[in-house]
């Protein structure tokens, strides 16, 4: 049985190391949404076409999602500290290159590299949390990570709006990328000093290049028609979805074959024998499909229909971001006591908050809609924090530390695919009904109701899990995969509470 070393309990450096991880996570996730309000500035200052603007947004999401699982596995094998620092350095350099891009084509290229670098960083963060923390401290750490996810995604339009308002439309888009430079350099310097030098858990294992090729092709086939939904006309693009499904089936068969032959797979399929991991990944996928789309269509509505500036539109989603940070911190403290019930409560709050936004848009004049939606945004934000943070903790709590990077990559790949699918579906609904002010109000309402429907799917999955648990005579104490490569010691006390 593999012995996994952890930082000694008195060593408070692990909290400083966590701050480094969260800082890198913040700027990488911020870049998924900050560019949305900068697109008009890119068009004005760089003469970027609509196709180039689309690839600035979607290309980042695409390469981000492609790299997650192999990068997580690489961190498991060769050391998460090294993988994290390489990814952060590449992300910082790519951010500077984006800001200096002389043309739209160069900007798209550097943006693709930046997304891949972000995909290298993300799974190392969850893996390092698994390594550095145990029990209640791990739940608290994942609570802070949930705060970062919620705040960075929601704060992107606000930060972008502030920068463009301060610098101007000609060069404002460049500072959307330059803002990462001082933060990235400081985080890298701190990481060199603070990140723990754990021994890698799988140095003797071979990487699985064919598995990487199969999974990467599957993710590409699934995400490409979603992120390009508005730019690729016609229905032929959707033929890529069944191709992606077939490639996933081939990947699954290949990974089983690797395991039977005694070789290390890219993704240990025993992970999916853990109900907490499988269910949590599905909840995360469906929730992110609804969660991230809200800011996409709502920001467009505020600027294009209500006449808000980029800065004002960013301020209007600030209540969601602030409340999400609070909810995630609280969720990290309560998840060990309440388990999946906390996720159910959080998803209910999200649904209620979004429905409140729908009602406010209908009843309030457009010039006051930002104020009218503040309270529903607070309710939805609290619910989001109580969903993302506890669900992440519950999903990863029984994953063995030696597979934490790959497992985190799988979880976050689902989030990226869910986000792309949600934006494609909700965006299609929104743009299909947009024609004039009256129709624009209808469009945002239908778009938000579609997002509510996706959140409802996640809610139903959580409720179903609760019902199954209540029907069981006792909570499971060990993984069904114990004895097939999973360490019993990785199951935390939180499992007793419904994790």
Coordinates of C-alpha atoms in Angstrom, one line a residue:
X1 CA 0.0 0.0 0.0
X2 CA 1.4 3.4 -1.0
X3 CA 2.3 5.6 1.9
X4 CA 1.3 9.2 1.3
X5 CA 3.1 11.9 3.2
X6 CA 1.3 15.0 4.4
X7 CA 2.4 18.2 5.9
X8 CA 2.7 18.0 9.7
X9 CA -0.3 19.6 11.5
X10 CA 1.7 22.4 13.3
X11 CA 3.1 23.7 10.0
X12 CA 1.0 26.7 9.1
X13 CA 2.9 27.2 5.8
X14 CA 0.2 25.0 4.2
X15 CA -2.3 27.8 4.6
X16 CA 0.1 30.2 2.9
X17 CA 0.7 27.6 0.2
X18 CA -3.1 27.4 -0.3
X19 CA -3.2 31.2 -0.7
X20 CA -0.7 30.8 -3.6
X21 CA -2.9 28.1 -5.2
X22 CA -6.1 30.2 -4.8
X23 CA -4.4 33.2 -6.3
X24 CA -3.4 31.3 -9.4
X25 CA -6.8 29.8 -9.6
X26 CA -8.4 33.2 -9.3
X27 CA -6.6 34.8 -12.3
X28 CA -7.0 31.7 -14.5
X29 CA -10.8 31.5 -13.8
X30 CA -11.1 35.3 -14.0
X31 CA -9.9 35.1 -17.6
X32 CA -12.9 32.9 -18.6
X33 CA -15.3 35.9 -18.1
X34 CA -13.2 39.1 -18.0
X35 CA -12.8 39.2 -21.8
X36 CA -16.6 39.2 -22.4
X37 CA -16.8 42.9 -21.7
X38 CA -13.6 43.6 -23.5
X39 CA -14.8 42.3 -26.9
X40 CA -16.0 45.7 -28.2
X41 CA -12.6 47.2 -27.1
X42 CA -10.8 44.5 -29.2
X43 CA -13.0 45.2 -32.2
X44 CA -12.3 49.0 -31.9
X45 CA -8.6 48.9 -31.0
X46 CA -7.4 45.8 -32.9
X47 CA -10.0 45.6 -35.7
X48 CA -10.8 42.0 -34.5
X49 CA -13.5 40.3 -36.6
X50 CA -16.5 38.5 -35.0
X51 CA -14.8 35.2 -35.7
X52 CA -11.6 36.3 -33.9
X53 CA -13.5 37.6 -31.0
X54 CA -15.3 34.3 -30.7
X55 CA -12.0 32.4 -30.7
X56 CA -10.6 34.7 -28.0
X57 CA -13.5 33.6 -25.7
X58 CA -14.0 30.0 -26.9
X59 CA -10.4 29.1 -27.6
X60 CA -9.5 29.7 -24.0
X61 CA -12.3 27.4 -22.8
X62 CA -11.4 24.8 -25.4
X63 CA -7.7 24.4 -24.5
X64 CA -8.5 24.8 -20.8
X65 CA -10.8 21.7 -21.0
X66 CA -8.4 19.7 -23.2
X67 CA -5.4 19.9 -20.9
X68 CA -7.1 19.3 -17.5
X69 CA -7.0 15.5 -17.2
X70 CA -3.6 14.8 -18.7
X71 CA -2.1 17.7 -16.6
X72 CA -3.7 16.3 -13.5
X73 CA -2.3 12.9 -14.2
X74 CA 1.1 14.4 -14.9
X75 CA 1.1 16.1 -11.6
X76 CA 0.2 12.9 -9.8
X77 CA 3.1 11.2 -11.5
X78 CA 5.9 13.8 -11.5
X79 CA 4.9 16.1 -8.7
X80 CA 2.2 18.7 -8.4
X81 CA 4.5 21.5 -7.3
X82 CA 6.5 21.3 -10.5
X83 CA 3.4 21.1 -12.7
X84 CA 1.8 24.0 -10.9
X85 CA 4.8 26.3 -11.2
X86 CA 5.3 25.4 -14.9
X87 CA 1.6 26.1 -15.6
X88 CA 1.6 29.4 -13.7
X89 CA 4.8 30.6 -15.4
X90 CA 3.4 29.7 -18.9
X91 CA 0.0 31.4 -18.0
X92 CA 1.8 34.6 -16.9
X93 CA 4.0 34.7 -20.0
X94 CA 1.0 34.0 -22.3
X95 CA -1.0 36.8 -20.6
X96 CA 1.8 39.3 -21.4
X97 CA 1.9 38.0 -25.0
X98 CA -1.9 38.5 -25.3
X99 CA -1.6 42.1 -24.1
X100 CA 1.2 42.8 -26.6
X101 CA -0.5 41.0 -29.5
X102 CA 0.0 43.0 -32.7
X103 CA -3.0 41.4 -34.5
X104 CA -6.1 39.5 -33.8
X105 CA -4.5 36.3 -35.2
X106 CA -1.6 36.5 -32.7
X107 CA -4.1 37.3 -29.9
X108 CA -6.0 34.1 -30.7
X109 CA -2.8 32.0 -30.7
X110 CA -1.6 33.4 -27.4
X111 CA -5.1 33.0 -25.9
X112 CA -5.0 29.2 -26.8
X113 CA -1.7 28.9 -25.0
X114 CA -3.0 30.8 -22.0
X115 CA -6.0 28.4 -21.8
X116 CA -3.8 25.4 -21.9
X117 CA -1.6 26.9 -19.1
X118 CA -4.7 27.5 -17.0
X119 CA -5.6 23.8 -17.6
X120 CA -2.2 22.8 -16.2
X121 CA -2.7 24.8 -13.0
X122 CA -6.3 23.9 -12.1
X123 CA -6.0 20.2 -11.3
X124 CA -2.8 20.8 -9.3
X125 CA -4.8 23.0 -6.9
X126 CA -7.3 20.4 -6.0
X127 CA -4.6 17.8 -5.8
X128 CA -2.4 19.9 -3.5
X129 CA -5.5 20.5 -1.2
X130 CA -6.0 16.8 -1.0
X131 CA -2.3 16.4 -0.1
X132 CA -2.0 19.2 2.4
X133 CA -5.2 19.0 4.4
X134 CA -7.3 16.3 6.1
X135 CA -10.8 16.2 7.6
X136 CA -12.3 19.5 8.6
X137 CA -9.3 21.5 7.4
X138 CA -9.7 20.0 3.9
X139 CA -13.4 21.0 3.8
X140 CA -12.4 24.5 4.9
X141 CA -9.8 24.7 2.1
X142 CA -12.3 23.5 -0.5
X143 CA -14.7 26.1 0.9
X144 CA -12.1 28.8 0.1
X145 CA -11.6 27.3 -3.4
X146 CA -15.3 27.4 -3.9
X147 CA -15.2 31.1 -3.0
X148 CA -12.6 31.7 -5.6
X149 CA -14.6 29.9 -8.3
X150 CA -17.7 31.9 -7.6
X151 CA -16.0 35.3 -7.2
X152 CA -13.6 35.0 -10.1
X153 CA -16.3 33.9 -12.5
X154 CA -18.8 36.6 -11.4
X155 CA -16.2 39.4 -10.9
X156 CA -14.7 39.1 -14.4
X157 CA -17.1 41.5 -16.1
X158 CA -16.6 44.0 -13.2
X159 CA -12.8 43.9 -13.3
X160 CA -12.9 44.2 -17.1
X161 CA -15.3 47.1 -17.0
X162 CA -13.2 49.0 -14.5
X163 CA -10.0 48.5 -16.6
X164 CA -11.7 49.5 -19.9
X165 CA -13.3 52.5 -18.2
X166 CA -10.0 53.6 -16.8
X167 CA -7.8 53.1 -19.9
X168 CA -10.2 53.6 -22.7
X169 CA -11.6 51.5 -25.5
X170 CA -8.5 51.6 -27.8
X171 CA -6.1 49.9 -25.3
X172 CA -8.4 48.8 -22.5
X173 CA -8.5 45.2 -23.8
X174 CA -4.8 44.9 -23.4
X175 CA -4.9 45.7 -19.7
X176 CA -7.5 42.9 -19.3
X177 CA -4.4 40.6 -19.9
X178 CA -1.7 42.8 -18.4
X179 CA -3.4 42.7 -15.0
X180 CA -2.4 39.1 -14.7
X181 CA 1.4 39.9 -14.9
X182 CA 2.1 41.3 -11.4
X183 CA -0.2 38.8 -9.8
X184 CA 1.3 35.9 -11.7
X185 CA 4.9 36.9 -10.9
X186 CA 4.1 37.4 -7.2
X187 CA 2.3 34.1 -7.0
X188 CA 5.2 32.3 -8.8
X189 CA 7.8 33.7 -6.4
X190 CA 5.7 32.8 -3.4
X191 CA 5.1 29.3 -4.8
X192 CA 8.8 28.6 -5.1
X193 CA 9.1 29.3 -1.4
X194 CA 5.9 27.9 0.0
X195 CA 4.6 25.0 -2.1
X196 CA 5.4 21.7 -0.4
X197 CA 7.9 19.4 -1.9
X198 CA 5.9 16.2 -1.7
X199 CA 7.5 13.2 -3.4
X200 CA 5.6 12.2 -6.5
X201 CA 3.3 9.3 -6.0
X202 CA 3.8 7.5 -9.3
X203 CA 7.3 8.1 -10.7
X204 CA 7.6 4.6 -11.9
X205 CA 4.3 4.6 -13.8
X206 CA 4.3 5.2 -17.5
X207 CA 2.2 8.0 -19.0
X208 CA -0.6 6.9 -21.3
X209 CA -0.2 8.9 -24.6
X210 CA -2.8 6.9 -26.5
X211 CA -5.3 7.5 -23.7
X212 CA -4.5 11.2 -23.8
X213 CA -5.1 11.2 -27.6
X214 CA -8.5 9.4 -27.2
X215 CA -9.7 11.6 -24.4
X216 CA -8.4 14.8 -26.0
X217 CA -10.2 13.9 -29.2
X218 CA -13.4 13.2 -27.4
X219 CA -13.3 16.4 -25.4
X220 CA -12.5 18.4 -28.6
X221 CA -15.4 16.7 -30.5
X222 CA -17.8 17.5 -27.6
X223 CA -16.7 21.1 -27.0
X224 CA -16.0 22.4 -30.4
X225 CA -19.6 22.6 -31.7
X226 CA -20.7 24.0 -28.4
X227 CA -18.1 26.8 -28.1
X228 CA -18.6 27.6 -31.8
X229 CA -22.4 27.3 -31.8
X230 CA -23.0 30.9 -32.9
X231 CA -20.2 31.0 -35.5
X232 CA -20.7 27.7 -37.3
X233 CA -23.9 27.8 -39.2
X234 CA -25.8 24.7 -40.2
X235 CA -26.5 21.5 -38.4
X236 CA -23.5 19.5 -39.6
X237 CA -21.5 20.7 -36.6
X238 CA -23.7 18.6 -34.2
X239 CA -22.5 15.4 -35.9
X240 CA -19.3 15.9 -33.8
X241 CA -21.3 15.1 -30.6
X242 CA -22.0 11.4 -31.4
X243 CA -18.3 11.2 -32.6
X244 CA -17.3 12.5 -29.2
X245 CA -19.5 10.0 -27.5
X246 CA -17.9 7.1 -29.5
X247 CA -14.4 8.4 -28.7
X248 CA -15.3 8.4 -25.0
X249 CA -16.5 4.8 -25.2
X250 CA -13.2 3.9 -26.9
X251 CA -11.3 5.7 -24.2
X252 CA -13.2 3.8 -21.5
X253 CA -12.4 0.5 -23.2
X254 CA -8.8 1.4 -23.6
X255 CA -8.4 2.4 -20.0
X256 CA -10.0 -0.9 -18.8
X257 CA -7.5 -2.7 -21.1
X258 CA -4.6 -0.7 -19.6
X259 CA -5.7 -1.7 -16.1
X260 CA -6.1 -5.4 -16.9
X261 CA -2.6 -5.4 -18.4
X262 CA -1.2 -4.0 -15.2
X263 CA -0.4 -0.6 -16.7
X264 CA -1.2 2.8 -15.2
X265 CA -4.3 4.3 -16.9
X266 CA -4.8 8.0 -17.5
X267 CA -7.9 7.9 -15.4
X268 CA -8.4 5.1 -12.9
X269 CA -12.0 3.9 -13.7
X270 CA -12.3 2.6 -10.1
X271 CA -13.0 6.3 -9.3
X272 CA -16.4 5.9 -10.9
X273 CA -17.2 3.0 -8.5
X274 CA -17.4 5.8 -5.8
X275 CA -20.9 7.1 -5.8
X276 CA -19.8 10.3 -4.2
X277 CA -17.4 11.0 -7.1
X278 CA -19.7 10.0 -10.0
X279 CA -22.7 11.8 -8.6
X280 CA -20.7 14.9 -7.6
X281 CA -19.2 15.1 -11.1
X282 CA -22.7 14.9 -12.7
X283 CA -24.0 17.6 -10.3
X284 CA -21.0 19.8 -11.1
X285 CA -21.5 19.4 -14.9
X286 CA -25.2 20.2 -14.9
X287 CA -24.8 23.1 -12.4
X288 CA -22.0 24.8 -14.3
X289 CA -24.1 24.5 -17.4
X290 CA -26.6 26.9 -15.7
X291 CA -24.3 28.8 -13.4
X292 CA -21.8 30.3 -15.9
X293 CA -24.4 31.2 -18.5
X294 CA -26.2 33.6 -16.2
X295 CA -23.4 36.2 -16.4
X296 CA -23.0 35.7 -20.2
X297 CA -26.6 36.5 -21.1
X298 CA -27.3 38.9 -18.3
X299 CA -24.3 41.1 -19.1
X300 CA -25.3 41.2 -22.7
X301 CA -28.8 42.2 -21.7
X302 CA -27.7 45.0 -19.5
X303 CA -25.3 46.5 -22.1
X304 CA -27.3 45.9 -25.3
X305 CA -30.9 46.4 -24.0
X306 CA -30.8 48.4 -20.8
X307 CA -28.0 50.6 -22.0
X308 CA -25.5 49.9 -19.2
X309 CA -21.8 50.5 -19.6
X310 CA -19.4 47.6 -19.2
X311 CA -18.5 49.0 -15.7
X312 CA -22.2 49.3 -14.7
X313 CA -23.0 45.8 -16.0
X314 CA -20.1 44.4 -13.9
X315 CA -21.3 46.2 -10.8
X316 CA -24.7 44.7 -11.3
X317 CA -23.4 41.2 -10.9
X318 CA -21.2 42.1 -7.9
X319 CA -23.9 41.1 -5.4
X320 CA -23.8 37.5 -6.8
X321 CA -20.0 37.4 -6.5
X322 CA -19.9 38.7 -3.0
X323 CA -22.7 36.4 -1.8
X324 CA -21.1 33.5 -3.5
X325 CA -17.8 34.1 -1.6
X326 CA -19.7 34.2 1.7
X327 CA -21.8 31.1 0.9
X328 CA -18.7 29.1 -0.1
X329 CA -16.9 29.9 3.1
X330 CA -19.9 29.0 5.2
X331 CA -20.4 25.8 3.1
X332 CA -16.8 24.8 3.9
X333 CA -17.6 24.9 7.6
X334 CA -21.0 23.2 7.4
X335 CA -20.4 20.4 4.9
X336 CA -19.0 17.9 7.4
X337 CA -22.1 18.2 9.5
X338 CA -24.8 18.3 6.8
X339 CA -23.3 16.6 3.7
X340 CA -25.4 16.5 0.5
X341 CA -28.3 18.2 2.2
X342 CA -26.3 21.4 2.1
X343 CA -26.0 21.1 -1.7
X344 CA -29.7 20.6 -2.0
X345 CA -30.4 23.7 0.0
X346 CA -27.8 25.7 -2.1
X347 CA -29.4 24.6 -5.4
X348 CA -32.8 25.6 -4.1
X349 CA -31.5 29.0 -3.3
X350 CA -30.0 29.3 -6.8
X351 CA -33.3 28.4 -8.4
X352 CA -35.2 30.9 -6.2
X353 CA -32.7 33.7 -6.9
X354 CA -32.8 33.2 -10.6
X355 CA -36.5 33.2 -10.7
X356 CA -36.4 36.4 -8.7
X357 CA -34.3 38.0 -11.4
X358 CA -36.8 36.8 -14.1
X359 CA -39.6 38.5 -12.2
X360 CA -37.7 41.7 -11.6
X361 CA -36.8 42.1 -15.2
X362 CA -40.5 41.8 -16.1
X363 CA -41.8 44.3 -13.4
X364 CA -39.1 47.0 -13.2
X365 CA -38.1 49.7 -15.7
X366 CA -34.9 48.9 -17.6
X367 CA -32.9 51.8 -16.1
X368 CA -33.5 50.4 -12.6
X369 CA -33.2 46.7 -13.3
X370 CA -29.7 46.4 -11.9
X371 CA -30.9 47.6 -8.5
X372 CA -34.0 45.5 -8.6
X373 CA -32.1 42.3 -9.2
X374 CA -29.6 42.9 -6.4
X375 CA -31.5 41.0 -3.8
X376 CA -32.3 38.0 -6.0
X377 CA -28.6 38.0 -7.1
X378 CA -27.6 37.8 -3.4
X379 CA -29.9 34.8 -2.8
X380 CA -28.6 33.1 -5.9
X381 CA -25.0 33.9 -5.0
X382 CA -25.4 32.4 -1.5
X383 CA -26.9 29.3 -3.0
X384 CA -24.1 29.0 -5.5
X385 CA -21.5 29.2 -2.8
X386 CA -23.3 26.5 -0.8
X387 CA -23.4 24.3 -4.0
X388 CA -19.9 24.6 -5.6
X389 CA -17.8 24.4 -2.4
X390 CA -19.6 21.5 -0.6
X391 CA -20.1 19.5 -3.8
X392 CA -16.4 19.7 -4.6
X393 CA -15.5 18.5 -1.1
X394 CA -18.0 15.7 -1.2
X395 CA -16.9 14.7 -4.7
X396 CA -13.2 14.4 -3.9
X397 CA -13.2 13.4 -0.3
X398 CA -13.0 9.6 -0.9
X399 CA -10.6 9.9 -3.9
X400 CA -7.1 8.5 -2.9
X401 CA -4.5 11.2 -2.7
X402 CA -2.3 9.5 -5.3
X403 CA -5.1 10.0 -7.9
X404 CA -6.2 13.4 -6.7
X405 CA -4.8 15.3 -9.7
X406 CA -6.5 13.1 -12.3
X407 CA -9.7 13.1 -10.4
X408 CA -9.7 16.9 -10.1
X409 CA -9.0 17.0 -13.8
X410 CA -12.1 14.8 -14.5
X411 CA -14.3 17.0 -12.3
X412 CA -13.1 20.2 -13.9
X413 CA -13.3 18.9 -17.4
X414 CA -17.0 18.2 -16.7
X415 CA -17.3 21.8 -15.5
X416 CA -15.8 23.1 -18.7
X417 CA -18.0 20.9 -20.9
X418 CA -21.0 21.9 -18.9
X419 CA -20.2 25.6 -19.2
X420 CA -19.7 25.3 -23.0
X421 CA -22.9 23.4 -23.4
X422 CA -24.8 25.8 -21.2
X423 CA -23.6 28.9 -23.0
X424 CA -24.5 27.2 -26.3
X425 CA -28.0 26.3 -25.3
X426 CA -28.9 29.4 -23.3
X427 CA -27.2 31.7 -25.8
X428 CA -29.2 30.0 -28.6
X429 CA -32.4 30.7 -26.7
X430 CA -31.5 34.2 -25.9
X431 CA -30.4 35.2 -29.4
X432 CA -33.4 33.5 -31.0
X433 CA -35.9 35.7 -29.2
X434 CA -34.0 39.0 -29.3
X435 CA -35.6 41.6 -31.5
X436 CA -36.4 45.0 -30.0
X437 CA -36.7 46.0 -26.4
X438 CA -39.9 44.1 -25.6
X439 CA -38.5 41.0 -27.2
X440 CA -35.1 41.5 -25.4
X441 CA -36.9 41.3 -22.1
X442 CA -38.6 38.1 -23.2
X443 CA -35.2 36.8 -24.4
X444 CA -33.4 37.3 -21.1
X445 CA -36.3 35.7 -19.2
X446 CA -36.3 32.6 -21.4
X447 CA -32.6 32.4 -21.3
X448 CA -32.6 32.6 -17.5
X449 CA -35.4 30.1 -17.3
X450 CA -33.3 27.7 -19.4
X451 CA -30.4 28.2 -16.9
X452 CA -32.9 27.4 -14.1
X453 CA -33.9 24.2 -15.8
X454 CA -30.2 23.1 -15.8
X455 CA -29.9 23.9 -12.2
X456 CA -33.1 21.9 -11.5
X457 CA -31.4 18.8 -13.1
X458 CA -28.5 19.2 -10.6
X459 CA -31.1 19.6 -7.8
X460 CA -32.9 16.5 -8.7
X461 CA -29.6 14.5 -8.8
X462 CA -28.9 15.8 -5.3
X463 CA -32.3 14.9 -4.0
X464 CA -32.2 11.5 -5.5
X465 CA -28.9 10.8 -3.7
X466 CA -30.4 11.9 -0.4
X467 CA -33.3 9.5 -0.9
X468 CA -30.9 6.6 -1.6
X469 CA -28.8 7.4 1.5
X470 CA -31.9 7.4 3.7
X471 CA -32.9 4.0 2.3
X472 CA -29.6 2.5 3.2
X473 CA -29.3 0.8 6.7
X474 CA -25.9 2.4 7.3
X475 CA -23.7 4.9 5.5
X476 CA -20.8 3.3 3.7
X477 CA -17.6 3.4 5.7
X478 CA -15.2 2.3 3.0
X479 CA -15.1 2.6 -0.8
X480 CA -16.4 -0.3 -2.9
X481 CA -13.1 0.0 -4.7
X482 CA -11.0 -0.7 -1.6
X483 CA -8.8 -3.7 -2.5
X484 CA -8.5 -2.6 -6.1
X485 CA -6.0 0.1 -5.6
X486 CA -7.8 2.5 -3.3
X487 CA -6.4 3.4 0.2
X488 CA -8.9 3.0 3.0
X489 CA -7.3 5.9 4.8
X490 CA -8.5 8.4 2.2
X491 CA -12.1 8.1 3.3
X492 CA -12.7 11.0 5.7
X493 CA -15.0 11.1 8.7
X494 CA -17.2 13.3 6.6
X495 CA -18.4 10.1 4.7
X496 CA -20.3 9.3 7.9
X497 CA -22.3 12.5 7.3
X498 CA -23.4 11.7 3.8
X499 CA -20.2 12.5 1.8

